[in-house]
Amino acid sequence: MTKLLDLDSFTRAIDSPAVAHESAWRAQFVRLRAGELARLTEICRQYHLRMLDTIERQLADLALVRWPAMDQADARRRFIADRRRAHGGGEAYGNWVWLPWEAKLVHLLDEDDYFEVITNRNQDKITREEQLRLRTKRVGVVGLSVGGEAAVTVAQEHLCGEIVLADFDRLDLSNLNRLNAGFDELGVAKVKIAARRILRINPYLRVTIFEEGVTAENMQRFLDGLDLLIEECDGLQIKRDIRLLARERRLNIVYAADERGFLSVEPYQHWPDLRPFHGRAEQAQPPREAFATPLEFMRALALWLGGWDNLSERSRDSLERLGAALCGYPQLASEARYAAGQIGHVARRLLLGEPLPPFLGNFDLSELLTARG
């Protein structure tokens, strides 16, 4: 249930925030009564908040969703006029959504109307009945590089009603070659960047963050209530341990790497005897600091990408130079987004109950699209 602030509570939240506005990531909701727009405008002027009101355009979208036929224009006009009249000219309709980190207040449809419009053009790739079922799901994402793109994809397709994000890392300039973020976010926790991106798409989606990442101490709590786990972290032991717990809970896992279209589907719900990572991670994994060089670590991590020989030749060449001529392993924006698309496809089918079989392999575009001489 979305918590709604009246104007007095809104003013107090601005004056005495629980978290500094520039560090915040949660959207907050303000509900007006008829006749309060002038006071809200004055509050925004006083605190230098930008007001954006496109409610007429959104009501037109809602009307078109409900009366899409060309000969139903009169019904659409009556609907919009009735909504405006019933809510004091429209300003008290829906909610005003405050994004503290952007110093912005935006007028939106209420939660159910917003959901109805924003999911309408998914039909019937996702049917209305399926969309409502997906709205009850809780999805967890560990690791927010490729995982950040996957989390936003899941949220944008509205494959869940709640998403749980975990990552301890912060944004570096070198991350901007592939992550959908900006230079004004350097040093910001990746988990906050992902949460903000999601909430700017749908502020009504329930988001929980684990800013310390997933650890041995909080892993059980992170997994509580999940219907699907998207695993994208680099911690070798965490990758193994979380699979062992997921198997105990019969929780499905999907993992994709931004390397040759690599994909792993571990559907423990219907295959409870499946060995962790298809039997490729039977032994305890060493911590990162146990490796003498970055290349040694990457050779171990390559197991989770299908093995060293499964990497592309260009990636292997780059990794051989890691720690000498190169400071980080190669990743590309297009490959991160391709991995997110694979995850979104599999996540949708698993969350809707399709009994997909285990899968470990590549959907490598460089092999599928070969130049002909």
XYZ file of C-alpha atoms in Angstrom:
373
model
C 0.000 0.000 0.000
C 1.489 3.328 -1.053
C 1.933 5.758 1.853
C 0.404 9.133 0.997
C 1.578 12.433 2.504
C -0.668 15.424 2.992
C 0.846 18.879 2.474
C 1.834 19.300 6.133
C 3.607 15.918 6.147
C 5.235 16.745 2.814
C 6.641 20.000 4.203
C 8.011 18.208 7.259
C 9.623 15.556 5.034
C 11.411 18.287 3.081
C 12.533 20.119 6.220
C 13.611 17.059 8.234
C 14.484 14.216 5.853
C 15.412 10.801 7.243
C 18.070 10.661 4.498
C 19.752 13.617 2.820
C 17.841 14.447 -0.359
C 20.870 13.919 -2.612
C 21.397 10.425 -1.107
C 17.759 9.359 -1.266
C 16.425 6.781 -3.695
C 12.817 6.240 -2.614
C 9.924 8.033 -4.286
C 7.401 9.622 -1.932
C 3.743 10.347 -2.654
C 1.683 13.465 -1.966
C -2.123 13.505 -2.210
C -3.844 16.849 -2.749
C -7.340 17.847 -1.816
C -9.346 20.069 -4.145
C -8.220 23.678 -3.852
C -4.696 22.909 -2.558
C -2.772 23.397 -5.792
C -1.823 27.000 -4.984
C -0.348 25.959 -1.630
C 1.566 23.088 -3.246
C 2.928 25.479 -5.857
C 4.131 27.840 -3.128
C 5.830 24.977 -1.242
C 7.655 23.973 -4.407
C 8.707 27.571 -5.071
C 9.978 27.931 -1.481
C 12.023 24.713 -1.600
C 13.129 25.018 -5.246
C 11.286 21.908 -6.420
C 10.401 21.576 -10.085
C 6.731 20.721 -10.713
C 5.741 18.639 -13.728
C 2.059 18.132 -14.456
C 1.163 16.020 -17.496
C -1.979 14.513 -15.949
C -4.151 15.565 -18.915
C -1.937 13.588 -21.281
C -1.973 10.587 -18.934
C -5.779 10.745 -18.608
C -5.979 10.792 -22.399
C -3.786 7.653 -22.445
C -6.036 5.985 -19.867
C -9.164 6.884 -21.827
C -7.645 5.506 -25.030
C -6.772 2.228 -23.278
C -10.387 1.837 -22.146
C -12.055 3.094 -25.342
C -9.564 2.374 -28.143
C -11.951 2.355 -31.114
C -11.969 5.329 -33.483
C -15.725 5.849 -32.987
C -15.352 6.085 -29.181
C -13.864 9.590 -29.083
C -16.953 10.982 -27.320
C -16.668 8.366 -24.570
C -13.029 9.292 -24.089
C -13.835 13.005 -23.810
C -16.650 12.364 -21.308
C -14.377 10.163 -19.196
C -11.645 12.813 -18.994
C -14.159 15.576 -18.207
C -15.803 13.454 -15.488
C -12.453 12.674 -13.854
C -11.427 16.330 -13.858
C -14.783 17.488 -12.492
C -14.773 14.865 -9.735
C -11.333 15.951 -8.534
C -11.518 19.722 -8.482
C -10.231 20.351 -11.983
C -7.808 17.441 -11.969
C -5.143 18.633 -9.530
C -6.469 16.330 -6.767
C -6.684 13.324 -9.064
C -3.974 10.668 -8.725
C -0.782 11.397 -6.801
C 2.073 13.846 -6.871
C 5.342 11.890 -6.771
C 8.368 13.477 -5.133
C 11.841 12.408 -6.265
C 14.063 13.999 -3.579
C 17.372 13.361 -5.366
C 16.111 15.233 -8.426
C 14.275 18.002 -6.515
C 11.254 17.191 -8.674
C 7.516 16.696 -8.070
C 5.526 14.922 -10.792
C 1.738 14.497 -11.112
C 0.787 10.894 -11.985
C -2.213 8.635 -12.323
C -3.019 6.615 -9.231
C -1.445 3.177 -8.869
C -3.994 0.944 -10.599
C -4.646 3.374 -13.454
C -0.896 3.823 -13.943
C -0.418 0.046 -14.081
C -3.292 -0.299 -16.547
C -1.757 2.187 -18.972
C 1.925 1.281 -18.634
C 1.276 -2.439 -19.242
C -1.311 -2.038 -21.990
C 1.139 -2.240 -24.875
C 2.589 -5.474 -23.511
C -0.632 -7.206 -24.618
C -0.824 -9.920 -25.735
C 2.838 -10.794 -25.581
C 1.900 -10.722 -21.920
C -1.854 -11.136 -21.462
C -3.806 -9.061 -18.962
C -4.332 -12.120 -16.755
C -0.620 -12.932 -16.887
C 0.297 -9.338 -16.079
C -1.848 -9.440 -12.946
C -0.224 -12.713 -11.876
C 3.236 -11.263 -12.438
C 2.285 -8.271 -10.303
C 2.247 -10.600 -7.279
C 5.831 -11.822 -7.811
C 9.008 -10.897 -5.928
C 12.316 -11.016 -7.817
C 15.832 -10.704 -6.399
C 18.890 -9.465 -8.316
C 22.450 -9.942 -7.017
C 25.161 -7.912 -8.772
C 24.169 -4.735 -10.603
C 26.438 -4.372 -13.610
C 24.761 -6.745 -16.064
C 22.307 -7.313 -13.220
C 21.357 -3.641 -13.189
C 20.291 -3.835 -16.829
C 18.415 -7.057 -16.076
C 16.671 -5.502 -13.066
C 15.469 -2.551 -15.125
C 14.294 -4.888 -17.903
C 12.281 -6.973 -15.422
C 10.794 -3.818 -13.910
C 9.992 -2.240 -17.276
C 8.143 -5.356 -18.455
C 6.399 -5.411 -15.068
C 7.344 -9.017 -14.421
C 6.996 -8.495 -10.667
C 5.367 -6.301 -8.067
C 8.455 -6.220 -5.872
C 12.167 -6.299 -6.685
C 15.073 -6.769 -4.272
C 18.469 -5.412 -5.325
C 21.896 -6.197 -3.855
C 25.358 -4.828 -4.636
C 28.114 -3.321 -2.451
C 29.910 -1.522 -5.314
C 29.842 2.128 -6.370
C 29.914 3.612 -9.853
C 33.337 4.310 -11.380
C 34.065 6.227 -14.555
C 35.235 3.026 -16.261
C 31.749 1.531 -15.683
C 30.204 4.067 -18.068
C 31.311 2.021 -21.089
C 28.360 -0.320 -20.415
C 26.131 0.833 -17.524
C 23.167 3.087 -18.157
C 24.241 5.813 -15.735
C 25.853 9.242 -15.951
C 29.012 11.018 -14.882
C 26.940 12.934 -12.324
C 26.438 9.602 -10.503
C 30.121 8.692 -10.044
C 30.661 7.371 -6.527
C 26.958 6.594 -6.028
C 26.065 3.055 -4.932
C 25.075 0.958 -7.952
C 22.105 -0.353 -5.991
C 20.770 3.198 -5.601
C 21.330 3.958 -9.285
C 19.335 0.861 -10.277
C 16.580 1.617 -7.754
C 16.239 5.194 -9.017
C 16.075 4.029 -12.650
C 13.334 1.553 -11.768
C 11.316 4.050 -9.733
C 11.438 6.618 -12.528
C 9.703 4.011 -14.691
C 7.198 2.925 -12.049
C 7.316 4.661 -8.657
C 4.631 2.299 -7.344
C 6.854 -0.783 -7.731
C 8.077 -1.974 -4.336
C 11.875 -1.858 -4.196
C 14.159 -3.132 -1.425
C 17.931 -2.640 -1.466
C 20.851 -4.434 0.179
C 23.541 -1.779 -0.075
C 26.124 -4.069 1.523
C 25.487 -6.703 -1.153
C 24.673 -10.328 -0.362
C 26.843 -11.834 2.369
C 26.937 -15.090 4.288
C 25.152 -13.263 7.123
C 22.243 -11.795 5.132
C 21.805 -14.364 2.350
C 18.844 -16.119 3.967
C 17.071 -12.803 4.516
C 17.762 -11.708 0.936
C 16.181 -14.889 -0.448
C 13.091 -14.749 1.793
C 9.919 -14.561 -0.254
C 11.585 -14.574 -3.675
C 9.889 -16.176 -6.663
C 13.007 -15.893 -8.857
C 16.691 -15.133 -8.364
C 18.777 -13.337 -10.989
C 22.415 -13.968 -10.090
C 25.033 -11.661 -11.618
C 27.732 -11.188 -8.964
C 31.484 -11.820 -9.227
C 31.978 -13.349 -5.763
C 32.791 -16.987 -6.481
C 31.757 -18.414 -3.098
C 28.602 -16.274 -2.979
C 27.668 -17.601 -6.441
C 27.960 -21.167 -5.148
C 26.424 -20.647 -1.694
C 23.384 -18.839 -3.013
C 22.721 -21.728 -5.400
C 22.878 -24.231 -2.568
C 20.287 -22.237 -0.621
C 18.158 -21.685 -3.719
C 18.105 -25.424 -4.364
C 16.975 -26.047 -0.764
C 14.140 -23.566 -1.298
C 13.366 -24.845 -4.823
C 13.949 -21.318 -6.069
C 14.681 -20.866 -9.772
C 17.838 -19.033 -10.902
C 18.682 -17.374 -14.197
C 22.144 -16.039 -14.999
C 23.474 -14.509 -18.218
C 26.946 -13.200 -18.981
C 27.948 -10.425 -21.347
C 30.216 -12.860 -23.181
C 29.117 -14.781 -26.303
C 25.471 -14.776 -25.226
C 26.167 -17.150 -22.340
C 23.029 -18.240 -20.442
C 22.338 -20.521 -17.491
C 18.841 -21.565 -16.420
C 18.687 -23.445 -13.119
C 15.009 -24.300 -12.513
C 15.235 -25.836 -9.035
C 11.449 -25.630 -8.615
C 10.924 -28.487 -11.049
C 14.446 -29.974 -10.975
C 15.289 -30.087 -7.246
C 18.104 -32.598 -7.783
C 19.958 -30.350 -10.233
C 23.521 -29.904 -8.963
C 24.678 -26.309 -8.338
C 25.482 -24.601 -11.620
C 24.833 -27.822 -13.510
C 27.495 -29.687 -11.531
C 30.291 -27.249 -12.409
C 30.607 -25.726 -8.913
C 30.824 -28.760 -6.641
C 33.765 -27.512 -4.569
C 34.053 -24.534 -2.228
C 35.278 -21.465 -4.104
C 38.333 -19.419 -3.011
C 38.002 -15.719 -2.098
C 39.218 -13.134 -4.588
C 42.217 -12.224 -2.422
C 43.475 -15.823 -2.690
C 44.435 -15.251 -6.318
C 47.938 -13.944 -6.971
C 47.010 -11.987 -10.114
C 43.855 -10.578 -11.748
C 44.323 -13.086 -14.564
C 44.246 -16.014 -12.130
C 40.968 -14.730 -10.726
C 39.515 -14.303 -14.209
C 40.486 -17.862 -15.131
C 38.470 -19.030 -12.096
C 35.557 -16.730 -12.938
C 35.620 -18.068 -16.512
C 34.181 -21.325 -15.141
C 30.967 -19.342 -14.656
C 31.124 -18.164 -18.279
C 31.303 -21.681 -19.668
C 35.048 -22.185 -19.174
C 38.185 -20.449 -20.439
C 37.973 -22.057 -23.870
C 34.363 -20.894 -24.171
C 35.399 -17.225 -24.085
C 35.781 -15.367 -27.351
C 39.287 -15.082 -28.756
C 39.215 -11.301 -28.284
C 38.227 -11.675 -24.637
C 40.972 -14.207 -23.979
C 43.521 -11.905 -25.624
C 42.395 -9.018 -23.419
C 42.434 -11.082 -20.247
C 46.001 -12.210 -20.936
C 46.957 -8.523 -20.658
C 44.997 -7.923 -17.464
C 47.036 -6.387 -14.679
C 49.841 -5.464 -17.079
C 48.536 -3.499 -20.057
C 44.842 -3.449 -19.066
C 43.237 -2.546 -15.736
C 39.902 -4.327 -16.179
C 38.298 -7.167 -18.090
C 36.439 -6.413 -21.333
C 32.696 -5.732 -21.290
C 30.440 -3.933 -23.774
C 27.141 -2.099 -23.412
C 25.489 -4.028 -26.254
C 26.433 -7.356 -24.679
C 25.190 -6.280 -21.225
C 21.835 -5.316 -22.714
C 21.679 -8.515 -24.748
C 22.218 -10.497 -21.540
C 19.440 -8.468 -19.885
C 17.113 -9.357 -22.743
C 17.875 -13.057 -22.359
C 17.190 -12.801 -18.626
C 13.917 -10.967 -19.186
C 12.682 -13.643 -21.590
C 13.532 -16.524 -19.259
C 12.306 -14.690 -16.150
C 8.883 -14.084 -17.686
C 8.405 -17.747 -18.551
C 9.629 -19.049 -15.192
C 7.539 -16.561 -13.209
C 4.447 -17.615 -15.133
C 5.094 -21.216 -14.087
C 6.466 -22.690 -17.300
C 8.562 -25.782 -16.408
C 11.656 -24.867 -18.412
C 14.408 -27.516 -18.393
C 17.936 -26.762 -17.156
C 20.067 -25.000 -19.733
C 23.747 -24.062 -19.993
C 25.031 -22.692 -23.263
C 25.542 -19.790 -25.661
C 23.394 -17.786 -28.026
C 26.398 -16.251 -29.729
C 25.515 -13.667 -32.382
C 29.058 -13.687 -33.743
C 28.562 -17.347 -34.673
C 24.974 -16.996 -35.816
C 25.827 -14.005 -38.049
C 28.846 -15.003 -40.102
C 30.124 -12.920 -43.004
C 30.027 -14.681 -46.333
C 32.906 -14.036 -48.717
